[in-house]
Amino acid sequence: MTETKIRTRFAPSPTGYLHVGGLRTALYNYLFAKGNGGSFILRLEDTDQTRIVEGATDSLLNALEWAGIEPDESPRKPGKYGPYVQSERLSIYKKYVDQLINEKKAYYCFSTSEELEESRQLQLKQGLQPKYNRKWLPEDMGGSMLRSEVQKRLDAGEPCVVRMKVPEKRRLRLDDVIRNIVWFEAETIDDQVLLKSDGFPTYHLASVVDDHLMEISHVIRGEEWLSSTPKHLLLYEFFGWEPPVFAHLPLLLNPDRSKLSKRQGDVAVEDYQAKGYSKESLVNFVALLGWNEGEGVEQEKYSMDELIEKFKLERVGKSGAVFNIEKLNWLEKEYIKATDNRILLQKIKPLLETALAEKETEMDRSTISSDDYLLAMIELMKERVNFVSEFVSFGSYFFFDPASYEESAVQKRWKENTPDLLSEFLSVLNDTEFKVDPLEEALKAFAQEKEVKNAALIHPIRLAVSGVSFGPSLYHMLEVIGKETCLRRIEKAIKTITVPTA
Ligand code: GLU
């Protein structure tokens, strides 16, 4: 027996941003293909022209590229592969629709939308599940419409659709990798439209034809497509094609187990991107939404390479996967802690550039943009930030003098004697080498001489230099920020901060 080559696809419709559920579908297809020496392709399903959103294709492609999910064949690489854009393949679908019509497996339907609606209402009133009433099913296909009537309308060029003829009594069996055996009763399935009056195929026809022509071995997609699958199985049967293996992924849920929705948080990959999440932690997080490595495996942090190695379709669960943002936040923090400072440096540089373009700084630009400075800052801050962007926002005092001072810290730490103490200490600092040990020694000796606690200096100095009451070790922070800036900021704070009245 020849072994089937693994080929998977992600087939988004360009109707908006990439949903995190879409990212998971793309990722699982990618991991499964890569882990089995196969290919992963990207196909844009744009046959519903009314739902296309301007810019959606670019935003989908950008989000996938950002996440590191590189298709082997994609519309991004025209000429080399693909392009797989359904609207550019209309003649292909038409050919297959004609085949089904000729073989009496599909038929033309001229029912107007008003007629369809009327029949729908009637069936609803009768307590029936609405289905097409088969008014246009021809006499030689088990219906009552005369072929001559069909021909007359066709010759007159009247708008029509093409519907598949679903067999009346049949049980259809789906062997799904994740959901095992699922049965469908053919009588519950409508005579699905395959070709619309605008000449575009519907999703059902286009996806079956393309999955076949593109030799897709495994269709891995969201559970919302499960109910469409019997129609697809019938189409494979009509064409005499071997269906691919199907795997329907569980729904993504909010923590209250309702379906993941925009109302309870962000659902677009670009929102997470904009909030500063790294692709590494988002991919790691999304991979765990429905998949685990095995019973009793404690590991939660996975790189893309590890995921490719370990991902198994059989280990995707059936039940809904809860989207727990705290876990994503934890992964992000863990990712930053574990990432090499030089890699963080590359991520921080563009963020800093943007910040410096937006705001004036009193500091020396070339110093604070230098690798040495940034690496020292990263080392101090990497245990403290939640996002890479926080190196620049939360750690803004490494780049900008504080514009204000944390109010509660002023209340608590800025005492009557603080301005005088700091003024005197400034001249000590001026003669001190700005390195951790001499700074610490100088501060302690000064506190002792003035008979005050170290804290009477430590807290106000931190507030003066950073504007806030928390952060890395004070002496390390002073060393990195440097003498000139620290002295300037302390002087400014003495002038600006008013001692709170008790
Ligand atoms: N175009 C469908 C979507 O937007 C693809 C469904 C499938 O994977 O078959 O999700």
Short mmCIF file of C-alpha atoms and ligand atoms in Angstrom, two decimals:
data_model
loop_
_atom_site.label_atom_id
_atom_site.label_comp_id
_atom_site.label_asym_id
_atom_site.label_seq_id
_atom_site.Cartn_x
_atom_site.Cartn_y
_atom_site.Cartn_z
CA MET A 1 0.00 0.00 0.00
CA THR A 2 1.29 3.45 -0.81
CA GLU A 3 1.39 5.79 2.10
CA THR A 4 -0.79 8.90 1.78
CA LYS A 5 1.15 12.09 1.84
CA ILE A 6 -0.09 14.32 4.61
CA ARG A 7 -1.55 17.56 3.32
CA THR A 8 -3.60 19.92 5.43
CA ARG A 9 -5.14 23.27 4.74
CA PHE A 10 -6.37 26.34 6.53
CA ALA A 11 -9.24 27.80 4.56
CA PRO A 12 -10.39 31.11 6.01
CA SER A 13 -13.00 33.33 4.43
CA PRO A 14 -11.78 36.91 4.22
CA THR A 15 -14.66 38.26 6.26
CA GLY A 16 -12.68 39.96 9.00
CA TYR A 17 -9.80 39.55 11.40
CA LEU A 18 -8.26 36.22 12.36
CA HIS A 19 -10.18 34.89 15.36
CA VAL A 20 -8.18 33.07 18.04
CA GLY A 21 -10.25 30.00 17.14
CA GLY A 22 -9.05 30.43 13.57
CA LEU A 23 -5.50 30.69 14.81
CA ARG A 24 -5.95 27.40 16.64
CA THR A 25 -7.35 25.72 13.52
CA ALA A 26 -4.46 27.04 11.44
CA LEU A 27 -1.96 25.99 14.10
CA TYR A 28 -3.26 22.43 14.47
CA ASN A 29 -3.25 21.98 10.69
CA TYR A 30 0.27 23.35 10.56
CA LEU A 31 1.57 21.24 13.47
CA PHE A 32 0.00 18.08 12.13
CA ALA A 33 1.46 18.61 8.65
CA LYS A 34 4.91 19.61 9.87
CA GLY A 35 5.07 16.82 12.44
CA ASN A 36 4.30 14.23 9.78
CA GLY A 37 6.56 15.46 7.00
CA GLY A 38 3.58 16.86 5.12
CA SER A 39 2.54 20.18 3.61
CA PHE A 40 0.30 22.87 4.95
CA ILE A 41 -1.56 25.05 2.50
CA LEU A 42 -3.55 28.22 2.77
CA ARG A 43 -6.70 28.73 0.75
CA LEU A 44 -8.82 31.84 0.71
CA GLU A 45 -12.49 30.94 0.54
CA ASP A 46 -13.95 34.10 -0.89
CA THR A 47 -16.92 32.70 -2.77
CA ASP A 48 -19.47 34.57 -0.71
CA GLN A 49 -18.86 37.92 -2.30
CA THR A 50 -21.40 39.67 -0.06
CA ARG A 51 -19.40 38.87 3.06
CA ILE A 52 -15.98 39.95 1.89
CA VAL A 53 -14.46 42.68 4.03
CA GLU A 54 -11.91 45.03 2.54
CA GLY A 55 -8.46 44.44 3.97
CA ALA A 56 -9.43 41.15 5.62
CA THR A 57 -7.14 39.06 3.44
CA ASP A 58 -4.11 41.12 4.36
CA SER A 59 -4.99 41.09 8.00
CA LEU A 60 -5.44 37.28 7.98
CA LEU A 61 -2.15 36.75 6.19
CA ASN A 62 -0.30 39.17 8.46
CA ALA A 63 -1.63 37.53 11.60
CA LEU A 64 -0.60 34.07 10.39
CA GLU A 65 2.80 35.30 9.35
CA TRP A 66 3.26 37.02 12.71
CA ALA A 67 2.38 33.80 14.51
CA GLY A 68 4.99 31.92 12.49
CA ILE A 69 2.48 29.73 10.70
CA GLU A 70 4.06 29.66 7.27
CA PRO A 71 2.13 27.91 4.55
CA ASP A 72 4.07 25.78 2.11
CA GLU A 73 1.86 27.05 -0.68
CA SER A 74 0.15 30.36 -0.30
CA PRO A 75 -1.32 33.30 -2.15
CA ARG A 76 1.59 35.31 -0.78
CA LYS A 77 3.92 33.50 -3.13
CA PRO A 78 2.23 33.74 -6.50
CA GLY A 79 4.05 31.95 -9.25
CA LYS A 80 5.95 29.76 -6.86
CA TYR A 81 2.89 27.97 -5.56
CA GLY A 82 -0.84 28.55 -5.75
CA PRO A 83 -2.32 31.02 -5.65
CA TYR A 84 -5.24 29.35 -3.95
CA VAL A 85 -7.98 31.92 -4.10
CA GLN A 86 -11.36 30.43 -4.81
CA SER A 87 -12.75 33.39 -6.71
CA GLU A 88 -9.98 32.78 -9.26
CA ARG A 89 -11.06 29.19 -9.80
CA LEU A 90 -14.68 29.64 -10.84
CA SER A 91 -14.38 27.70 -14.11
CA ILE A 92 -13.16 24.67 -12.18
CA TYR A 93 -16.22 24.58 -9.94
CA LYS A 94 -18.54 25.16 -12.91
CA LYS A 95 -17.11 22.10 -14.63
CA TYR A 96 -17.88 19.90 -11.62
CA VAL A 97 -21.36 21.34 -11.21
CA ASP A 98 -22.07 20.53 -14.87
CA GLN A 99 -20.88 17.00 -14.26
CA LEU A 100 -23.31 16.56 -11.36
CA ILE A 101 -26.17 18.00 -13.44
CA ASN A 102 -25.40 15.65 -16.31
CA GLU A 103 -25.27 12.72 -13.94
CA LYS A 104 -28.62 13.76 -12.40
CA LYS A 105 -27.09 14.34 -8.99
CA ALA A 106 -27.88 18.06 -9.05
CA TYR A 107 -30.58 20.21 -10.60
CA TYR A 108 -31.43 23.79 -11.50
CA CYS A 109 -33.76 25.66 -9.21
CA PHE A 110 -35.59 28.83 -10.23
CA SER A 111 -37.49 29.43 -7.00
CA THR A 112 -37.37 33.09 -6.01
CA SER A 113 -36.39 34.19 -2.52
CA GLU A 114 -40.04 35.16 -1.87
CA GLU A 115 -41.21 31.67 -2.79
CA LEU A 116 -38.55 30.10 -0.61
CA GLU A 117 -39.52 32.27 2.32
CA GLU A 118 -43.20 31.49 1.88
CA SER A 119 -42.54 27.76 1.82
CA ARG A 120 -40.28 28.09 4.84
CA GLN A 121 -42.97 29.85 6.86
CA LEU A 122 -45.51 27.22 5.89
CA GLN A 123 -43.26 24.37 7.01
CA LEU A 124 -42.52 26.15 10.27
CA LYS A 125 -46.25 26.53 10.87
CA GLN A 126 -46.67 22.82 10.29
CA GLY A 127 -43.97 22.16 12.87
CA LEU A 128 -41.55 20.87 10.24
CA GLN A 129 -37.86 21.55 9.92
CA PRO A 130 -37.73 23.91 6.90
CA LYS A 131 -36.20 22.40 3.79
CA TYR A 132 -36.34 23.20 0.13
CA ASN A 133 -39.67 21.88 -1.18
CA ARG A 134 -38.13 20.45 -4.35
CA LYS A 135 -40.46 22.33 -6.61
CA TRP A 136 -37.82 22.28 -9.34
CA LEU A 137 -36.70 18.69 -8.94
CA PRO A 138 -37.14 17.29 -12.48
CA GLU A 139 -39.44 14.42 -13.26
CA ASP A 140 -36.57 12.13 -14.27
CA MET A 141 -34.93 12.67 -10.88
CA GLY A 142 -37.95 11.73 -8.79
CA GLY A 143 -39.59 15.17 -8.82
CA SER A 144 -42.47 16.64 -10.77
CA MET A 145 -40.95 19.47 -12.81
CA LEU A 146 -40.97 18.99 -16.54
CA ARG A 147 -37.56 19.04 -18.15
CA SER A 148 -39.03 21.20 -20.91
CA GLU A 149 -39.97 23.85 -18.33
CA VAL A 150 -36.44 23.84 -16.95
CA GLN A 151 -35.04 24.21 -20.47
CA LYS A 152 -37.43 27.06 -21.26
CA ARG A 153 -36.23 29.02 -18.24
CA LEU A 154 -32.61 28.27 -18.97
CA ASP A 155 -33.02 29.43 -22.57
CA ALA A 156 -34.67 32.63 -21.33
CA GLY A 157 -31.59 33.21 -19.16
CA GLU A 158 -33.58 33.38 -15.93
CA PRO A 159 -31.50 33.52 -12.77
CA CYS A 160 -31.20 30.17 -11.04
CA VAL A 161 -29.13 28.19 -8.61
CA VAL A 162 -27.98 24.58 -8.75
CA ARG A 163 -28.92 22.28 -5.88
CA MET A 164 -27.58 18.86 -4.98
CA LYS A 165 -30.14 16.11 -4.68
CA VAL A 166 -29.78 14.60 -1.24
CA PRO A 167 -30.98 10.98 -1.13
CA GLU A 168 -34.16 10.58 0.94
CA LYS A 169 -33.44 7.69 3.23
CA ARG A 170 -29.82 7.21 4.12
CA ARG A 171 -27.71 7.06 7.21
CA LEU A 172 -24.39 8.74 6.66
CA ARG A 173 -21.47 7.73 8.76
CA LEU A 174 -18.62 10.06 9.59
CA ASP A 175 -15.48 8.63 11.17
CA ASP A 176 -14.02 11.65 12.84
CA VAL A 177 -10.59 11.49 14.49
CA ILE A 178 -11.78 13.54 17.44
CA ARG A 179 -15.50 12.74 17.66
CA ASN A 180 -15.25 9.09 16.59
CA ILE A 181 -18.34 7.80 14.75
CA VAL A 182 -21.04 10.36 14.06
CA TRP A 183 -24.24 9.39 12.23
CA PHE A 184 -26.39 11.73 10.17
CA GLU A 185 -29.84 11.06 8.74
CA ALA A 186 -30.05 12.19 5.12
CA GLU A 187 -33.67 13.23 5.53
CA THR A 188 -32.61 16.04 7.82
CA ILE A 189 -30.33 17.46 5.13
CA ASP A 190 -31.52 20.13 2.73
CA ASP A 191 -30.93 20.02 -1.03
CA GLN A 192 -27.94 22.27 -0.59
CA VAL A 193 -27.26 25.01 -3.13
CA LEU A 194 -23.96 24.25 -4.88
CA LEU A 195 -23.83 27.07 -7.40
CA LYS A 196 -25.38 30.46 -6.75
CA SER A 197 -27.14 32.68 -9.26
CA ASP A 198 -24.06 34.94 -9.44
CA GLY A 199 -22.05 32.02 -10.81
CA PHE A 200 -20.07 31.56 -7.61
CA PRO A 201 -20.03 28.17 -5.94
CA THR A 202 -21.15 27.84 -2.35
CA TYR A 203 -18.65 26.97 0.34
CA HIS A 204 -19.74 23.32 0.29
CA LEU A 205 -19.03 22.67 -3.35
CA ALA A 206 -15.86 24.76 -3.55
CA SER A 207 -14.33 23.26 -0.44
CA VAL A 208 -14.99 19.66 -1.51
CA VAL A 209 -13.67 20.24 -5.03
CA ASP A 210 -10.61 22.03 -3.74
CA ASP A 211 -9.88 19.59 -0.96
CA HIS A 212 -9.94 16.86 -3.59
CA LEU A 213 -7.91 18.68 -6.25
CA MET A 214 -5.42 19.93 -3.70
CA GLU A 215 -5.05 16.40 -2.39
CA ILE A 216 -5.90 17.31 1.16
CA SER A 217 -5.45 14.23 3.31
CA HIS A 218 -6.85 15.63 6.57
CA VAL A 219 -9.53 18.27 7.04
CA ILE A 220 -9.03 19.73 10.50
CA ARG A 221 -11.59 22.43 11.25
CA GLY A 222 -13.88 23.85 13.92
CA GLU A 223 -16.86 21.98 15.31
CA GLU A 224 -19.21 24.52 13.72
CA TRP A 225 -18.57 22.74 10.39
CA LEU A 226 -19.60 19.32 11.67
CA SER A 227 -23.18 19.71 10.49
CA SER A 228 -21.95 20.51 6.96
CA THR A 229 -19.87 17.37 6.77
CA PRO A 230 -22.64 14.94 5.66
CA LYS A 231 -23.24 17.18 2.63
CA HIS A 232 -19.54 16.99 1.91
CA LEU A 233 -19.51 13.21 2.33
CA LEU A 234 -22.36 12.97 -0.18
CA LEU A 235 -20.48 15.14 -2.65
CA TYR A 236 -17.41 12.90 -2.38
CA GLU A 237 -19.70 9.99 -3.07
CA PHE A 238 -21.33 11.75 -6.06
CA PHE A 239 -17.93 12.41 -7.60
CA GLY A 240 -16.60 9.00 -6.70
CA TRP A 241 -13.73 10.51 -4.72
CA GLU A 242 -12.11 9.22 -1.57
CA PRO A 243 -12.98 11.66 1.26
CA PRO A 244 -10.19 13.04 3.43
CA VAL A 245 -9.88 12.19 7.10
CA PHE A 246 -11.97 14.63 9.15
CA ALA A 247 -11.17 16.06 12.57
CA HIS A 248 -13.57 18.56 14.13
CA LEU A 249 -12.03 20.68 16.86
CA PRO A 250 -13.93 21.48 20.06
CA LEU A 251 -15.49 24.88 20.63
CA LEU A 252 -13.64 27.60 22.48
CA LEU A 253 -15.48 28.69 25.61
CA ASN A 254 -15.52 31.67 27.94
CA PRO A 255 -14.71 30.83 31.57
CA ASP A 256 -18.48 30.62 32.24
CA ARG A 257 -18.57 27.92 29.52
CA SER A 258 -20.57 30.01 27.08
CA LYS A 259 -19.26 30.16 23.53
CA LEU A 260 -16.20 32.42 23.30
CA SER A 261 -17.45 35.82 22.31
CA LYS A 262 -16.24 39.33 21.84
CA ARG A 263 -18.40 40.50 24.72
CA GLN A 264 -16.25 38.70 27.29
CA GLY A 265 -12.85 39.70 25.91
CA ASP A 266 -10.69 39.97 22.85
CA VAL A 267 -11.11 37.37 20.14
CA ALA A 268 -8.95 38.80 17.36
CA VAL A 269 -5.32 37.75 17.11
CA GLU A 270 -4.46 41.33 16.25
CA ASP A 271 -5.90 42.52 19.60
CA TYR A 272 -3.45 40.25 21.42
CA GLN A 273 -0.69 41.39 19.13
CA ALA A 274 -1.55 45.04 19.86
CA LYS A 275 -1.61 44.37 23.59
CA GLY A 276 1.98 43.19 23.33
CA TYR A 277 1.62 39.43 23.71
CA SER A 278 4.44 37.59 22.04
CA LYS A 279 3.70 35.12 19.30
CA GLU A 280 5.50 32.45 21.29
CA SER A 281 3.14 32.60 24.26
CA LEU A 282 -0.01 33.08 22.18
CA VAL A 283 0.87 30.07 20.03
CA ASN A 284 1.74 28.05 23.13
CA PHE A 285 -1.53 29.05 24.76
CA VAL A 286 -3.68 28.38 21.71
CA ALA A 287 -2.03 24.97 21.22
CA LEU A 288 -3.27 23.96 24.67
CA LEU A 289 -6.88 24.89 23.90
CA GLY A 290 -8.12 21.37 23.36
CA TRP A 291 -4.84 19.48 23.05
CA ASN A 292 -2.59 17.96 25.70
CA GLU A 293 0.45 15.81 25.38
CA GLY A 294 -0.85 12.97 27.51
CA GLU A 295 -2.25 11.91 30.88
CA GLY A 296 -0.05 13.09 33.71
CA VAL A 297 2.25 15.25 31.57
CA GLU A 298 2.83 18.41 33.57
CA GLN A 299 4.61 20.42 30.89
CA GLU A 300 2.80 23.60 29.92
CA LYS A 301 5.48 25.58 28.14
CA TYR A 302 6.11 24.53 24.56
CA SER A 303 8.07 26.11 21.76
CA MET A 304 6.81 25.81 18.19
CA ASP A 305 9.43 23.12 17.50
CA GLU A 306 8.34 21.07 20.50
CA LEU A 307 4.72 21.41 19.45
CA ILE A 308 5.56 20.16 15.97
CA GLU A 309 7.30 17.19 17.52
CA LYS A 310 4.64 16.35 20.09
CA PHE A 311 1.30 17.31 18.60
CA LYS A 312 -1.02 14.37 17.96
CA LEU A 313 -4.46 14.79 16.51
CA GLU A 314 -5.70 11.88 18.61
CA ARG A 315 -4.91 13.86 21.73
CA VAL A 316 -7.34 16.66 20.92
CA GLY A 317 -10.33 16.42 23.26
CA LYS A 318 -14.01 16.51 22.37
CA SER A 319 -15.21 18.85 25.05
CA GLY A 320 -15.07 22.63 24.79
CA ALA A 321 -11.79 24.31 25.68
CA VAL A 322 -11.95 27.18 28.13
CA PHE A 323 -10.11 30.30 27.09
CA ASN A 324 -8.38 31.27 30.29
CA ILE A 325 -6.64 34.60 29.87
CA GLU A 326 -4.75 34.21 33.16
CA LYS A 327 -2.96 31.25 31.74
CA LEU A 328 -1.96 33.27 28.70
CA ASN A 329 -0.66 36.02 30.97
CA TRP A 330 1.30 33.51 32.99
CA LEU A 331 2.80 32.00 29.84
CA GLU A 332 3.78 35.44 28.62
CA LYS A 333 5.58 36.25 31.86
CA GLU A 334 7.30 32.88 31.84
CA TYR A 335 8.29 33.39 28.23
CA ILE A 336 9.95 36.73 29.01
CA LYS A 337 11.82 35.29 31.99
CA ALA A 338 13.13 32.41 29.93
CA THR A 339 14.04 34.40 26.83
CA ASP A 340 17.60 35.38 26.05
CA ASN A 341 18.20 39.08 26.68
CA ARG A 342 19.47 39.58 23.14
CA ILE A 343 16.21 38.28 21.69
CA LEU A 344 14.24 40.58 23.99
CA LEU A 345 16.52 43.40 22.86
CA GLN A 346 15.45 42.92 19.25
CA LYS A 347 11.81 43.06 20.27
CA ILE A 348 12.25 46.13 22.44
CA LYS A 349 14.20 48.25 19.97
CA PRO A 350 11.31 49.04 17.61
CA LEU A 351 9.02 49.77 20.58
CA LEU A 352 11.58 52.19 21.96
CA GLU A 353 12.00 53.83 18.58
CA THR A 354 8.27 54.48 18.44
CA ALA A 355 8.25 55.85 21.98
CA LEU A 356 11.19 58.14 21.22
CA ALA A 357 9.53 59.37 18.05
CA GLU A 358 6.44 60.30 20.00
CA LYS A 359 8.03 61.93 23.02
CA GLU A 360 10.98 64.18 23.77
CA THR A 361 13.54 62.83 26.18
CA GLU A 362 15.98 64.69 28.40
CA MET A 363 18.36 61.74 28.24
CA ASP A 364 21.04 61.12 25.66
CA ARG A 365 19.32 59.27 22.82
CA SER A 366 22.31 57.36 21.59
CA THR A 367 23.10 56.10 25.09
CA ILE A 368 19.60 54.90 25.86
CA SER A 369 19.24 53.25 22.44
CA SER A 370 22.55 51.43 22.75
CA ASP A 371 22.65 47.67 23.14
CA ASP A 372 24.68 47.89 26.35
CA TYR A 373 22.19 50.21 28.01
CA LEU A 374 19.17 48.22 26.89
CA LEU A 375 20.69 44.88 27.90
CA ALA A 376 21.42 46.24 31.39
CA MET A 377 17.84 47.49 31.63
CA ILE A 378 16.46 44.14 30.41
CA GLU A 379 18.43 42.25 33.02
CA LEU A 380 16.93 44.43 35.76
CA MET A 381 13.38 44.35 34.47
CA LYS A 382 12.79 40.95 32.93
CA GLU A 383 11.45 39.39 36.11
CA ARG A 384 9.11 42.30 36.63
CA VAL A 385 7.29 42.88 33.38
CA ASN A 386 4.23 41.09 32.11
CA PHE A 387 4.69 42.04 28.47
CA VAL A 388 7.63 42.96 26.29
CA SER A 389 5.99 46.36 25.73
CA GLU A 390 6.19 47.01 29.47
CA PHE A 391 9.96 47.29 29.24
CA VAL A 392 9.26 50.61 27.61
CA SER A 393 5.97 51.60 29.28
CA PHE A 394 6.31 50.31 32.83
CA GLY A 395 10.07 50.93 32.60
CA SER A 396 9.67 54.34 30.98
CA TYR A 397 11.97 55.97 33.56
CA PHE A 398 14.89 54.25 31.85
CA PHE A 399 14.19 56.50 28.88
CA PHE A 400 12.24 59.54 30.07
CA ASP A 401 12.38 61.74 33.17
CA PRO A 402 9.25 61.23 35.26
CA ALA A 403 6.49 63.64 34.30
CA SER A 404 4.72 63.09 37.62
CA TYR A 405 5.18 61.31 40.92
CA GLU A 406 3.03 58.55 42.31
CA GLU A 407 0.64 60.38 44.61
CA SER A 408 0.30 57.79 47.38
CA ALA A 409 4.08 57.35 47.51
CA VAL A 410 4.55 61.11 47.88
CA GLN A 411 2.06 61.08 50.76
CA LYS A 412 3.84 58.25 52.47
CA ARG A 413 7.49 58.86 51.71
CA TRP A 414 8.08 62.58 51.16
CA LYS A 415 8.69 63.88 54.65
CA GLU A 416 9.35 67.32 56.06
CA ASN A 417 13.13 66.64 56.13
CA THR A 418 13.29 64.91 52.74
CA PRO A 419 14.19 67.94 50.58
CA ASP A 420 17.06 68.95 52.87
CA LEU A 421 18.34 65.40 53.21
CA LEU A 422 18.29 64.87 49.47
CA SER A 423 19.91 68.25 48.76
CA GLU A 424 22.80 67.37 51.01
CA PHE A 425 23.02 63.85 49.68
CA LEU A 426 23.23 65.20 46.13
CA SER A 427 26.75 66.47 46.75
CA VAL A 428 27.73 63.07 48.15
CA LEU A 429 26.30 61.39 45.06
CA ASN A 430 28.19 63.79 42.88
CA ASP A 431 31.43 62.42 44.31
CA THR A 432 30.32 58.79 44.21
CA GLU A 433 31.10 56.34 41.49
CA PHE A 434 27.74 55.18 40.02
CA LYS A 435 28.19 51.51 40.65
CA VAL A 436 26.09 49.34 42.96
CA ASP A 437 28.58 48.90 45.82
CA PRO A 438 29.87 52.47 46.18
CA LEU A 439 26.31 53.77 45.87
CA GLU A 440 25.09 51.47 48.62
CA GLU A 441 28.03 52.32 50.88
CA ALA A 442 27.57 56.05 50.30
CA LEU A 443 23.88 55.93 51.11
CA LYS A 444 24.33 53.90 54.28
CA ALA A 445 27.18 56.06 55.53
CA PHE A 446 25.18 59.22 54.89
CA ALA A 447 22.09 57.82 56.64
CA GLN A 448 24.20 56.89 59.63
CA GLU A 449 25.80 60.30 59.77
CA LYS A 450 22.41 61.99 59.63
CA GLU A 451 20.91 59.51 62.09
CA VAL A 452 18.09 58.55 59.77
CA LYS A 453 17.05 55.16 58.51
CA ASN A 454 18.29 54.02 55.10
CA ALA A 455 14.65 53.96 54.04
CA ALA A 456 14.39 57.73 54.58
CA LEU A 457 16.68 58.06 51.56
CA ILE A 458 15.94 54.93 49.57
CA HIS A 459 12.24 55.61 49.05
CA PRO A 460 12.42 59.30 48.17
CA ILE A 461 15.34 58.69 45.81
CA ARG A 462 13.45 55.94 44.02
CA LEU A 463 10.44 58.22 43.74
CA ALA A 464 12.53 61.13 42.46
CA VAL A 465 14.36 59.03 39.87
CA SER A 466 11.55 56.78 38.66
CA GLY A 467 8.35 58.58 39.65
CA VAL A 468 7.02 55.38 41.19
CA SER A 469 7.40 53.42 44.42
CA PHE A 470 8.29 50.03 42.99
CA GLY A 471 10.88 48.58 40.66
CA PRO A 472 14.22 46.80 40.65
CA SER A 473 16.93 47.18 43.29
CA LEU A 474 17.54 50.90 43.76
CA TYR A 475 21.32 50.76 43.46
CA HIS A 476 21.19 48.74 40.27
CA MET A 477 18.64 51.10 38.85
CA LEU A 478 20.77 54.14 39.67
CA GLU A 479 23.83 52.52 38.15
CA VAL A 480 22.04 51.79 34.86
CA ILE A 481 20.31 55.17 34.57
CA GLY A 482 23.59 56.94 35.34
CA LYS A 483 24.86 59.80 37.39
CA GLU A 484 23.90 62.75 35.23
CA THR A 485 20.28 61.74 34.84
CA CYS A 486 19.85 60.68 38.46
CA LEU A 487 21.25 63.93 39.83
CA ARG A 488 19.08 65.98 37.48
CA ARG A 489 15.97 64.08 38.49
CA ILE A 490 16.63 64.33 42.21
CA GLU A 491 17.18 68.09 41.91
CA LYS A 492 13.98 68.42 39.94
CA ALA A 493 11.99 66.39 42.46
CA ILE A 494 13.24 68.53 45.31
CA LYS A 495 11.95 71.59 43.47
CA THR A 496 8.71 70.06 42.23
CA ILE A 497 7.34 67.86 44.99
CA THR A 498 5.59 69.70 47.78
CA VAL A 499 5.77 68.15 51.20
CA PRO A 500 2.32 66.79 52.00
CA THR A 501 0.57 68.34 54.96
CA ALA A 502 -0.01 65.83 57.68
N1 GLU B 1 -14.20 28.93 4.81
C1 GLU B 1 -14.53 28.19 6.00
C2 GLU B 1 -14.25 29.10 7.17
O1 GLU B 1 -14.33 30.28 6.99
C3 GLU B 1 -13.69 26.94 6.05
C4 GLU B 1 -14.35 25.77 6.74
C5 GLU B 1 -13.55 24.52 6.50
O2 GLU B 1 -12.43 24.46 7.00
O3 GLU B 1 -14.00 23.66 5.76
O4 GLU B 1 -13.93 28.72 8.26
#
